[in-house]
Short mmCIF file of C-alpha atoms and ligand atoms in Angstrom, two decimals:
data_model
loop_
_atom_site.label_atom_id
_atom_site.label_comp_id
_atom_site.label_asym_id
_atom_site.label_seq_id
_atom_site.Cartn_x
_atom_site.Cartn_y
_atom_site.Cartn_z
CA UNK P 199 51.91 134.53 120.82
CA UNK P 200 53.35 131.18 120.69
CA UNK P 201 51.81 127.96 119.19
CA UNK P 202 52.02 124.71 120.03
CA UNK P 203 52.06 123.43 117.08
CA UNK P 204 54.24 125.49 115.19
CA UNK P 205 55.52 123.72 111.67
CA UNK P 206 58.61 123.49 109.86
CA UNK P 207 58.80 127.33 107.69
CA UNK P 208 57.30 126.56 104.82
CA UNK P 209 54.85 124.16 105.85
CA UNK P 210 51.65 124.76 107.22
CA UNK P 211 49.49 125.34 110.61
CA UNK P 212 46.99 122.40 111.21
CA UNK P 213 43.19 123.94 110.29
CA UNK P 214 41.55 124.20 114.21
CA UNK P 215 37.70 124.08 114.69
CA UNK P 216 35.77 127.09 113.12
CA UNK P 217 38.57 128.06 111.28
CA UNK P 218 38.69 127.80 107.68
CA UNK P 219 42.72 128.68 106.95
CA UNK P 220 45.93 127.35 107.88
CA UNK P 221 47.32 130.15 108.56
CA UNK P 222 48.50 132.69 111.09
CA UNK P 223 46.11 135.89 110.80
CA UNK P 224 42.91 133.89 110.87
CA UNK P 225 44.38 132.60 114.31
CA UNK P 226 45.41 135.84 115.74
CA UNK P 227 42.34 137.04 115.06
CA UNK P 228 40.23 134.26 116.40
CA UNK P 229 41.74 134.31 119.17
CA UNK P 230 40.89 137.83 119.93
CA UNK P 231 44.27 139.77 119.81
CA UNK P 232 45.05 143.26 117.63
CA UNK P 233 46.40 142.04 114.38
CA UNK P 234 48.91 143.82 112.33
CA UNK P 235 48.71 143.57 109.04
CA UNK P 236 51.79 145.56 106.50
CA UNK P 237 52.23 145.69 103.07
CA UNK P 238 55.27 145.03 101.03
CA UNK P 239 56.16 147.46 98.08
CA UNK P 240 56.81 144.98 95.25
CA UNK P 241 60.30 144.65 93.59
CA UNK P 242 60.82 146.13 89.94
CA UNK P 243 63.01 143.44 89.13
CA UNK P 244 63.58 139.63 89.40
CA UNK P 245 65.78 139.18 92.19
CA UNK P 246 64.19 136.89 94.77
CA UNK P 247 66.67 138.61 97.40
CA UNK P 248 64.91 142.01 97.35
CA UNK P 249 61.68 140.58 98.54
CA UNK P 250 62.99 138.58 101.36
CA UNK P 251 65.01 142.05 102.44
CA UNK P 252 61.82 143.88 102.12
CA UNK P 253 59.69 141.50 104.11
CA UNK P 254 62.53 141.33 106.64
CA UNK P 255 62.16 144.76 107.57
CA UNK P 256 59.38 143.72 109.50
CA UNK P 257 60.14 140.83 111.54
CA UNK P 258 58.71 140.26 115.19
CA UNK P 259 55.90 143.17 114.32
CA UNK P 260 53.03 142.21 112.09
CA UNK P 261 50.99 139.07 111.52
CA UNK P 262 50.96 138.97 107.55
CA UNK P 263 52.32 141.02 105.05
CA UNK P 264 50.33 141.99 102.23
CA UNK P 265 51.79 141.31 98.44
CA UNK P 266 50.06 144.13 96.32
CA UNK P 267 49.40 143.02 92.70
CA UNK P 268 49.73 146.35 90.37
CA UNK P 269 49.26 148.91 92.81
CA UNK P 270 48.32 152.07 91.15
CA UNK P 271 47.86 149.86 87.96
CA UNK P 272 51.80 150.37 88.18
CA UNK P 273 53.31 147.70 87.12
CA UNK P 274 56.25 145.35 89.58
CA UNK P 275 56.52 141.68 90.23
CA UNK P 276 53.20 139.78 90.83
CA UNK P 277 51.87 139.43 94.21
CA UNK P 278 51.92 135.21 93.43
CA UNK P 279 54.76 135.41 92.50
CA UNK P 280 56.01 137.41 96.21
CA UNK P 281 53.70 135.37 98.51
CA UNK P 282 55.35 132.14 96.93
CA UNK P 283 58.96 133.51 97.80
CA UNK P 284 57.77 134.61 101.41
CA UNK P 285 55.70 131.42 102.01
CA UNK P 286 59.03 129.56 101.42
CA UNK P 287 60.95 130.81 104.76
CA UNK P 288 57.15 130.90 106.32
CA UNK P 289 56.23 134.22 106.23
CA UNK P 290 52.48 134.79 106.69
CA UNK P 291 51.39 136.91 103.69
CA UNK P 292 48.21 138.50 102.06
CA UNK P 293 47.55 137.52 98.53
CA UNK P 294 46.15 140.93 97.25
CA UNK P 295 44.39 139.88 93.27
CA UNK P 296 43.00 142.67 91.20
CA UNK P 297 39.95 142.23 88.49
CA UNK P 298 41.68 144.64 86.83
CA UNK P 299 44.42 142.58 85.21
CA UNK P 300 43.03 139.31 84.38
CA UNK P 301 39.25 137.26 83.71
CA UNK P 302 37.65 134.43 85.71
CA UNK P 303 39.93 131.96 84.00
CA UNK P 304 42.69 132.87 85.08
CA UNK P 305 42.15 134.40 88.77
CA UNK P 306 40.49 131.49 89.29
CA UNK P 307 44.12 129.24 88.11
CA UNK P 308 46.13 131.68 90.71
CA UNK P 309 43.89 131.08 93.63
CA UNK P 310 44.77 127.69 93.42
CA UNK P 311 48.21 127.82 92.62
CA UNK P 312 48.82 130.61 95.41
CA UNK P 313 47.18 128.23 97.80
CA UNK P 314 49.55 125.66 96.74
CA UNK P 315 52.56 127.79 97.36
CA UNK P 316 51.26 128.33 100.74
CA UNK P 317 48.72 131.32 100.90
CA UNK P 318 46.49 131.29 103.42
CA UNK P 319 44.41 134.67 103.09
CA UNK P 320 43.47 136.64 100.06
CA UNK P 321 42.12 139.56 99.61
CA UNK P 322 39.88 140.75 96.55
CA UNK P 323 40.02 143.45 94.76
CA UNK P 324 38.46 145.68 92.12
CA UNK P 325 41.88 147.40 91.62
CA UNK P 326 42.91 150.93 90.41
CA UNK P 327 41.61 151.47 86.73
CA UNK P 328 44.44 152.08 84.29
CA UNK P 329 44.71 155.37 83.71
CA UNK P 330 46.32 155.23 87.69
CA UNK P 331 49.62 153.76 86.04
CA UNK P 332 52.46 153.81 83.96
CA UNK P 333 50.68 151.79 81.33
CA UNK P 334 47.21 153.28 80.68
CA UNK P 335 47.53 152.30 77.07
CA UNK P 336 46.10 149.10 79.17
CA UNK P 337 43.03 146.85 78.54
CA UNK P 338 41.29 146.82 81.52
CA UNK P 339 39.68 143.99 81.99
CA UNK P 340 37.13 143.45 85.08
CA UNK P 341 35.58 140.93 83.99
CA UNK P 342 34.69 140.18 87.63
CA UNK P 343 34.21 142.87 90.65
CA UNK P 344 35.44 142.29 93.62
CA UNK P 345 32.20 140.91 94.70
CA UNK P 346 32.02 138.15 91.93
CA UNK P 347 35.71 137.18 92.60
CA UNK P 348 34.76 137.00 96.81
CA UNK P 349 31.85 134.96 95.83
CA UNK P 350 34.07 132.38 93.09
CA UNK P 351 36.92 132.18 95.79
CA UNK P 352 34.11 131.00 98.67
CA UNK P 353 32.70 128.28 95.92
CA UNK P 354 36.03 127.27 94.97
CA UNK P 355 36.85 126.89 98.92
CA UNK P 356 33.65 125.77 100.21
CA UNK P 357 32.20 123.76 97.59
CA UNK P 358 34.82 122.49 95.98
CA UNK P 359 33.86 124.14 92.48
CA UNK P 360 34.77 126.58 89.83
CA UNK P 361 32.38 128.99 88.28
CA UNK P 362 32.30 126.63 85.60
CA UNK P 363 30.97 124.17 88.36
CA UNK P 364 33.63 121.86 87.88
CA UNK P 365 34.78 119.63 90.54
CA UNK P 366 38.12 120.89 92.71
CA UNK P 367 39.60 117.75 94.57
CA UNK P 368 41.38 119.84 97.10
CA UNK P 369 39.87 123.17 97.55
CA UNK P 370 42.37 126.45 98.16
CA UNK P 371 42.02 126.87 102.15
CA UNK P 372 42.00 130.79 101.96
CA UNK P 373 40.55 133.00 104.41
CA UNK P 374 38.70 135.42 102.37
CA UNK P 375 39.51 139.54 102.93
CA UNK P 376 38.55 142.46 100.98
CA UNK P 377 38.94 146.29 100.52
CA UNK P 378 36.29 149.27 102.35
CA UNK P 379 36.47 152.61 101.96
CA UNK P 380 34.64 154.48 104.64
CA UNK P 381 35.35 157.58 104.01
CA UNK P 382 34.52 158.70 100.30
CA UNK P 383 30.67 158.41 98.81
CA UNK P 384 28.10 157.36 99.09
CA UNK P 385 29.15 157.73 102.74
CA UNK P 386 25.85 156.19 104.02
CA UNK P 387 25.89 153.16 101.78
CA UNK P 388 29.61 152.10 103.26
CA UNK P 389 28.37 150.12 105.99
CA UNK P 390 25.93 148.54 103.59
CA UNK P 391 28.05 147.73 100.91
CA UNK P 392 30.23 146.08 103.47
CA UNK P 393 27.34 143.93 104.65
CA UNK P 394 26.80 143.18 100.90
CA UNK P 395 31.08 141.70 101.07
CA UNK P 396 30.46 139.95 104.28
CA UNK P 397 27.43 138.18 102.09
CA UNK P 398 29.73 137.27 99.61
CA UNK P 399 32.90 135.83 101.39
CA UNK P 400 34.40 138.45 103.18
CA UNK P 401 35.93 137.71 106.27
CA UNK P 402 38.19 140.02 106.66
CA UNK P 403 38.46 143.97 105.96
CA UNK P 404 41.58 145.97 105.10
CA UNK P 405 40.08 149.83 105.09
CA UNK P 406 41.83 152.58 103.05
CA UNK P 407 44.06 154.86 104.73
CA UNK P 408 42.18 155.96 107.82
CA UNK P 409 42.87 160.24 108.80
CA UNK P 410 38.98 161.20 109.94
CA UNK P 411 38.71 159.06 112.98
CA UNK P 412 35.28 160.93 112.92
CA UNK P 413 34.13 158.74 110.15
CA UNK P 414 35.43 155.34 111.28
CA UNK P 415 34.10 155.95 114.36
CA UNK P 416 30.59 156.18 112.97
CA UNK P 417 31.17 153.83 110.52
CA UNK P 418 31.85 150.92 113.02
CA UNK P 419 28.86 152.07 114.95
CA UNK P 420 26.59 151.20 111.48
CA UNK P 421 28.65 147.92 111.13
CA UNK P 422 27.98 146.71 114.66
CA UNK P 423 24.32 147.52 113.97
CA UNK P 424 23.87 145.62 111.23
CA UNK P 425 25.17 142.55 112.90
CA UNK P 426 28.35 142.05 111.03
CA UNK P 427 30.95 141.81 114.04
CA UNK P 428 28.83 138.95 115.81
CA UNK P 429 28.39 135.23 114.84
CA UNK P 430 30.48 132.66 113.47
CA UNK P 431 30.14 134.49 109.90
CA UNK P 432 31.32 137.68 111.76
CA UNK P 433 33.86 139.96 109.85
CA UNK P 434 37.31 141.15 111.29
CA UNK P 435 38.15 145.00 110.64
CA UNK P 436 41.56 146.04 110.33
CA UNK P 437 41.73 149.83 109.44
CA UNK P 438 44.62 151.01 107.33
CA UNK P 439 46.78 153.60 108.62
CA UNK P 440 50.22 155.43 107.39
CA UNK P 441 52.94 157.80 108.38
CA UNK P 442 52.61 161.13 106.42
CA UNK P 443 55.74 162.23 105.17
CA UNK P 444 55.25 165.99 104.73
CA UNK P 445 52.41 168.54 104.31
CA UNK P 446 53.42 168.92 100.41
CA UNK P 447 52.53 165.07 100.17
CA UNK P 448 49.72 164.91 101.82
CA UNK P 449 48.04 167.41 99.37
CA UNK P 450 49.72 165.58 96.37
CA UNK P 451 48.25 161.90 97.52
CA UNK P 452 44.84 163.70 98.25
CA UNK P 453 45.12 165.08 95.33
CA UNK P 454 46.83 162.28 92.72
CA UNK P 455 45.77 158.69 94.61
CA UNK P 456 42.05 157.73 94.19
CA UNK P 457 39.92 157.22 97.06
CA UNK P 458 42.46 158.66 99.92
CA UNK P 459 40.41 161.32 102.08
CA UNK P 460 42.99 163.73 104.27
CA UNK P 461 40.79 165.97 105.95
CA UNK P 462 42.35 170.00 105.77
CA UNK P 463 43.25 169.62 110.14
CA UNK P 464 45.62 166.83 108.72
CA UNK P 465 47.63 168.59 106.77
CA UNK P 466 47.32 172.17 109.36
CA UNK P 467 48.92 169.92 111.78
CA UNK P 468 51.69 168.77 109.42
CA UNK P 469 52.25 172.28 108.38
CA UNK P 470 52.74 173.61 111.68
CA UNK P 471 55.55 171.56 112.42
CA UNK P 472 58.99 171.63 112.11
CA UNK P 473 60.07 167.90 111.72
CA UNK P 474 57.04 167.54 109.19
CA UNK P 475 58.47 163.82 108.86
CA UNK P 476 58.39 163.70 112.24
CA UNK P 477 55.19 164.85 112.97
CA UNK P 478 53.75 162.47 110.28
CA UNK P 479 54.08 159.25 112.49
CA UNK P 480 53.15 160.76 115.64
CA UNK P 481 49.71 161.69 114.00
CA UNK P 482 50.11 158.00 112.56
CA UNK P 483 50.33 156.71 116.07
CA UNK P 484 48.18 159.15 117.70
CA UNK P 485 45.50 157.41 115.32
CA UNK P 486 46.90 153.96 115.75
CA UNK P 487 46.34 154.52 119.38
CA UNK P 488 42.14 155.90 118.50
CA UNK P 489 41.65 153.03 116.28
CA UNK P 490 42.66 150.79 118.36
CA UNK P 491 40.11 152.12 121.24
CA UNK P 492 36.91 152.15 118.70
CA UNK P 493 34.60 149.32 119.86
CA UNK P 494 35.03 146.34 117.08
CA UNK P 495 38.40 146.56 115.44
CA UNK P 496 40.25 143.91 115.30
CA UNK P 497 43.48 145.29 114.30
CA UNK P 498 45.72 148.11 112.25
CA UNK P 499 47.00 147.47 108.36
CA UNK P 500 50.02 149.68 107.96
CA UNK P 501 50.83 150.95 104.86
CA UNK P 502 54.14 153.44 104.94
CA UNK P 503 54.89 152.82 100.99
CA UNK P 504 59.01 154.62 101.45
CA UNK P 505 58.81 154.34 104.83
CA UNK P 506 58.66 150.72 105.99
CA UNK P 507 61.31 151.25 108.57
CA UNK P 508 58.77 153.66 110.83
CA UNK P 509 56.51 150.08 111.01
CA UNK P 510 58.76 148.89 113.89
CA UNK P 511 59.11 152.15 115.59
CA UNK P 512 55.35 152.63 115.33
CA UNK P 513 53.81 149.15 116.58
CA UNK P 514 56.88 149.51 119.09
CA UNK P 515 55.97 153.33 120.53
CA UNK P 516 52.56 152.58 120.44
CA UNK P 517 52.32 149.09 122.28
CA UNK P 518 49.40 147.97 120.17
CA UNK P 519 50.95 144.28 120.35
CA UNK P 520 51.08 144.34 123.98
CA UNK P 521 54.13 142.09 124.20
CA UNK P 522 52.81 139.63 121.28
CA UNK P 523 56.03 139.00 119.24
CA UNK P 524 54.33 137.69 115.96
CA UNK P 525 56.35 135.05 114.00
CA UNK P 526 59.24 135.67 112.04
CA UNK P 527 61.96 132.79 110.34
CA UNK P 528 64.41 132.40 113.11
CA UNK P 529 62.04 133.48 116.38
CA UNK P 530 62.35 130.49 117.86
CA UNK P 531 64.55 128.80 116.24
CA UNK P 532 68.02 131.28 114.87
CA UNK P 533 68.68 128.31 112.08
CA UNK P 534 65.53 129.36 110.41
CA UNK P 535 66.10 133.06 109.69
CA UNK P 536 65.65 134.19 106.60
CA UNK P 537 68.90 134.77 105.03
CA UNK P 538 67.99 138.72 104.04
CA UNK P 539 67.77 139.73 107.16
CA UNK P 540 70.70 140.44 109.03
CA UNK P 541 71.24 143.37 105.96
CA UNK P 542 67.66 144.62 106.27
CA UNK P 543 68.72 144.76 110.44
CA UNK P 544 71.81 146.90 109.33
CA UNK P 545 69.88 149.09 107.40
CA UNK P 546 67.09 149.53 110.09
CA UNK P 547 69.87 150.83 112.23
CA UNK P 548 71.15 153.22 109.65
CA UNK P 549 67.65 154.42 109.52
CA UNK P 550 66.92 154.69 113.11
CA UNK P 551 70.12 157.19 113.07
CA UNK P 552 69.01 159.17 110.50
CA UNK P 553 65.92 159.82 111.94
CA UNK P 554 67.09 160.81 115.17
CA UNK A 147 22.99 161.41 76.11
CA UNK A 148 24.12 161.54 80.08
CA UNK A 149 21.07 164.08 80.89
CA UNK A 150 18.72 161.61 79.77
CA UNK A 151 20.61 159.10 81.71
CA UNK A 152 19.98 162.06 85.25
CA UNK A 153 16.44 161.98 84.38
CA UNK A 154 15.83 158.46 84.39
CA UNK A 155 17.59 158.18 87.85
CA UNK A 156 15.69 161.41 89.28
CA UNK A 157 12.36 159.67 88.19
CA UNK A 158 13.43 155.96 89.50
CA UNK A 159 10.36 155.59 91.00
CA UNK A 160 8.02 156.22 87.85
CA UNK A 161 10.13 154.53 85.41
CA UNK A 162 10.18 151.03 87.76
CA UNK A 163 6.23 150.97 88.35
CA UNK A 164 6.34 150.95 84.37
CA UNK A 165 8.74 148.67 84.26
CA UNK A 166 7.22 146.16 86.28
CA UNK A 167 4.10 146.52 84.82
CA UNK A 168 6.19 146.34 81.24
CA UNK A 169 7.71 143.10 82.30
CA UNK A 170 4.56 141.10 83.44
CA UNK A 171 2.82 142.49 79.95
CA UNK A 172 5.51 140.57 78.75
CA UNK A 173 5.45 137.84 80.09
CA UNK A 174 1.86 137.32 79.35
CA UNK A 175 2.36 137.40 76.10
CA UNK A 176 4.39 134.41 76.06
CA UNK A 177 2.12 132.20 74.19
CA UNK A 178 2.56 135.00 71.02
CA UNK A 179 6.25 135.35 71.46
CA UNK A 180 6.47 131.21 71.46
CA UNK A 181 3.98 131.16 68.21
CA UNK A 182 6.35 133.03 66.16
CA UNK A 183 9.32 131.85 67.81
CA UNK A 184 11.52 133.37 70.58
CA UNK A 185 14.97 133.16 68.50
CA UNK A 186 13.36 134.74 65.51
CA UNK A 187 12.30 137.20 67.48
CA UNK A 188 15.79 138.00 68.98
CA UNK A 189 17.26 140.20 66.86
CA UNK A 190 14.74 142.79 65.93
CA UNK A 191 13.79 143.27 69.35
CA UNK A 192 17.47 143.48 70.27
CA UNK A 193 16.88 146.40 68.21
CA UNK A 194 13.94 147.85 69.50
CA UNK A 195 15.45 147.08 73.04
CA UNK A 196 18.61 148.81 72.05
CA UNK A 197 17.34 152.17 70.77
CA UNK A 198 15.19 152.74 74.08
CA UNK A 199 16.94 151.64 77.02
CA UNK A 200 20.22 152.90 74.92
CA UNK A 201 18.28 156.90 74.74
CA UNK A 202 17.08 156.26 78.53
CA UNK A 203 19.96 154.76 80.04
CA UNK A 204 22.63 154.24 77.73
CA UNK A 205 22.27 150.72 78.12
CA UNK A 206 25.35 148.86 77.21
CA UNK A 207 23.08 145.71 75.86
CA UNK A 208 24.75 143.81 78.77
CA UNK A 209 21.66 141.04 78.19
CA UNK A 210 21.40 140.74 81.79
CA UNK A 211 19.20 143.86 82.31
CA UNK A 212 19.74 144.83 86.49
CA UNK A 213 18.55 148.36 86.13
CA UNK A 214 15.27 147.70 88.44
CA UNK A 215 18.04 146.33 91.51
CA UNK A 216 20.57 149.74 90.60
CA UNK A 217 18.54 152.32 91.24
CA UNK A 218 17.42 152.99 87.17
CA UNK A 219 21.30 153.85 87.12
CA UNK A 220 22.93 151.58 84.29
CA UNK A 221 26.36 149.87 86.04
CA UNK A 222 27.64 149.17 82.49
CA UNK A 223 28.41 152.31 82.29
CA UNK A 224 30.92 152.34 85.54
CA UNK A 225 34.79 151.97 83.32
CA UNK A 226 35.16 149.54 85.65
CA UNK A 227 31.82 147.43 85.07
CA UNK A 228 30.94 147.16 88.30
CA UNK A 229 28.18 145.33 89.32
CA UNK A 230 27.59 145.27 93.09
CA UNK A 231 28.23 149.35 93.98
CA UNK A 232 30.90 151.93 94.11
CA UNK A 233 34.79 151.38 93.88
CA UNK A 234 37.15 152.68 96.48
CA UNK A 235 37.81 155.26 94.45
CA UNK A 236 35.18 157.70 93.97
CA UNK A 237 35.79 161.51 94.48
CA UNK A 238 35.46 163.95 97.34
CA UNK A 239 32.23 165.39 95.04
CA UNK A 240 30.75 162.29 93.77
CA UNK A 241 32.26 162.43 90.54
CA UNK A 242 33.86 158.95 88.74
CA UNK A 243 37.16 158.08 89.55
CA UNK A 244 38.01 157.23 86.15
CA UNK A 245 36.05 159.82 84.23
CA UNK A 246 36.53 162.78 86.72
CA UNK A 247 33.72 164.92 84.63
CA UNK A 248 30.99 162.13 85.02
CA UNK A 249 28.98 161.55 88.72
CA UNK A 250 29.49 158.20 89.59
CA UNK A 251 27.45 155.61 88.34
CA UNK A 252 27.13 154.27 91.57
CA UNK A 253 26.19 157.61 93.30
CA UNK A 254 23.35 157.77 91.32
CA UNK A 255 22.32 154.23 91.51
CA UNK A 256 22.07 155.03 95.19
CA UNK A 257 20.32 158.12 95.07
CA UNK A 258 17.98 156.09 92.39
CA UNK A 259 17.46 153.20 94.48
CA UNK A 260 16.34 155.63 97.64
CA UNK A 261 13.80 156.46 95.47
CA UNK A 262 12.27 153.13 94.51
CA UNK A 263 9.91 151.00 95.91
CA UNK A 264 12.22 148.00 96.00
CA UNK A 265 15.24 149.74 96.30
CA UNK A 266 16.35 147.25 98.92
CA UNK A 267 17.27 145.55 95.60
CA UNK A 268 20.86 147.10 95.71
CA UNK A 269 22.18 145.10 98.56
CA UNK A 270 21.99 141.80 96.44
CA UNK A 271 24.80 140.78 95.22
CA UNK A 272 24.77 140.20 91.28
CA UNK A 273 25.97 137.11 89.90
CA UNK A 274 29.12 137.95 87.20
CA UNK A 275 28.38 139.19 83.46
CA UNK A 276 28.10 136.17 80.97
CA UNK A 277 29.74 137.87 78.43
CA UNK A 278 28.40 135.47 76.08
CA UNK A 279 25.05 137.13 75.94
CA UNK A 280 26.08 140.73 75.02
CA UNK A 281 23.51 142.34 72.74
CA UNK A 282 21.44 139.50 73.37
CA UNK A 283 17.89 140.86 74.52
CA UNK A 284 16.99 141.17 78.41
CA UNK A 285 13.06 141.51 77.63
CA UNK A 286 12.96 138.64 75.81
CA UNK A 287 14.88 137.33 78.93
CA UNK A 288 12.58 138.28 80.95
CA UNK A 289 9.32 137.54 79.25
CA UNK A 290 10.71 133.31 79.28
CA UNK A 291 11.67 133.50 82.74
CA UNK A 292 8.54 134.85 84.39
CA UNK A 293 6.34 132.70 82.13
CA UNK A 294 8.13 129.92 83.03
CA UNK A 295 8.07 130.79 86.48
CA UNK A 296 4.21 131.45 86.72
CA UNK A 297 4.14 127.71 84.93
CA UNK A 298 3.61 125.13 87.04
CA UNK A 299 5.22 122.61 84.73
CA UNK A 300 8.73 121.78 84.81
CA UNK A 301 10.45 123.36 82.07
CA UNK A 302 14.10 123.38 81.10
CA UNK A 303 15.86 126.74 80.83
S1 SF4 G 113 34.36 156.39 90.54
FE1 SF4 G 113 31.81 155.25 90.12
S2 SF4 G 113 31.51 155.30 88.23
FE2 SF4 G 113 33.72 155.47 88.53
S3 SF4 G 113 35.15 153.59 88.40
FE3 SF4 G 113 34.48 153.74 90.50
S4 SF4 G 113 32.34 152.77 90.42
FE4 SF4 G 113 32.72 153.50 88.42
#
């Protein structure tokens, strides 16, 4: 997909009629293409080159990159920092904002700052509890929840005002997203809770890891019945997927990462394989195929923690992009390359030989 | 107190009915409250309210009571103080991500709401808490607001 009004990297696209943001992700989704997003593992470092290197791994395979915000309540480079570095060279980013660490004053300021730096998408999250992370002594803030953050962000954009009512001169033009977990109790409430998020302003959803295709199908049926996939205020659903490294790590994730539901059948399948890592990737590709065929699903969100190099292979093999090459720095003009992309390619070559 | 909290959710429908009657009574007594002075009543009423609701619901006196919208399960007992439904971390057995021994406050809220006549109010988006109201009486606030709603003359809030 090539946009005719392609800007100089670091500058935004024009906002099309019916769109709220100048970003690529919203355009791809509204054009009805199957979108692919992924997330960057933010460095424990102040090195900008490291961020660019980690982004280059996904060049040509994803429509937007999530910058996680202290995910799992662990401390890393901030999501605004990561987004700012990436948007400078033109990448489409999704700014994750978790309510765990900041109050409403900080969060509204951050939305303005991130939008000014070119972040076009904001994912509003509640966030994991501090007990899950490396600083359990920290004060959990939770001044807002993801729902009220969505409402506040929407009012900032559409009504040009802070929650206090004070005016904003130039509003943040952001496409608003939220997370949902269709796989944990209360299961029958989850579709309604999604409806509530849409009412609060969510325009796209990235789900928790999906390893249970039946539950995903049921969820989509109900979401469709609630009328959330039609009309100008429709929501776009991107299903979370990722390769499991082994049966052991699957068990560990199930027991230790809040909210990840992995059925026994998945673990048995991995255990039965002589190459569990390979099988983990195969499973992910099978799920991606199945997810693409669920009516109403608009895309996939690949979370391949510590297996980032496998994203390219998974996308390539499954062909979900149908020949589309999402924009990346240097796609149309080699002079605009991400300065760190050479090194990333070298590493990628290495990891492919590793896997074979 | 957790056992009483569970009892409250199991009897959400009865409590809902009682609460509606009680709110109307409070509103009808508005002239009396006004004569006595709302500000003078604030401290003693808040103390009584805290004692009663603390016992029944483990109330945290947020000052914006939403119990009748949340299946009679107080959302301020959620470790993340969510006001709009469960987080994504609820355990497979319905227990809380942060406190594994406690049933998720929102799993309870959902069950409670299913028993209530106006249980669908759980689908309404709740505004963020005004932390300045912490410790103040929701009862008096309800009395003031309901009676003003009924009062056709314009009232400053
Ligand atoms: S599991 Fe339930 S009670 Fe625990 S933090 Fe999440 S929403 Fe709150």
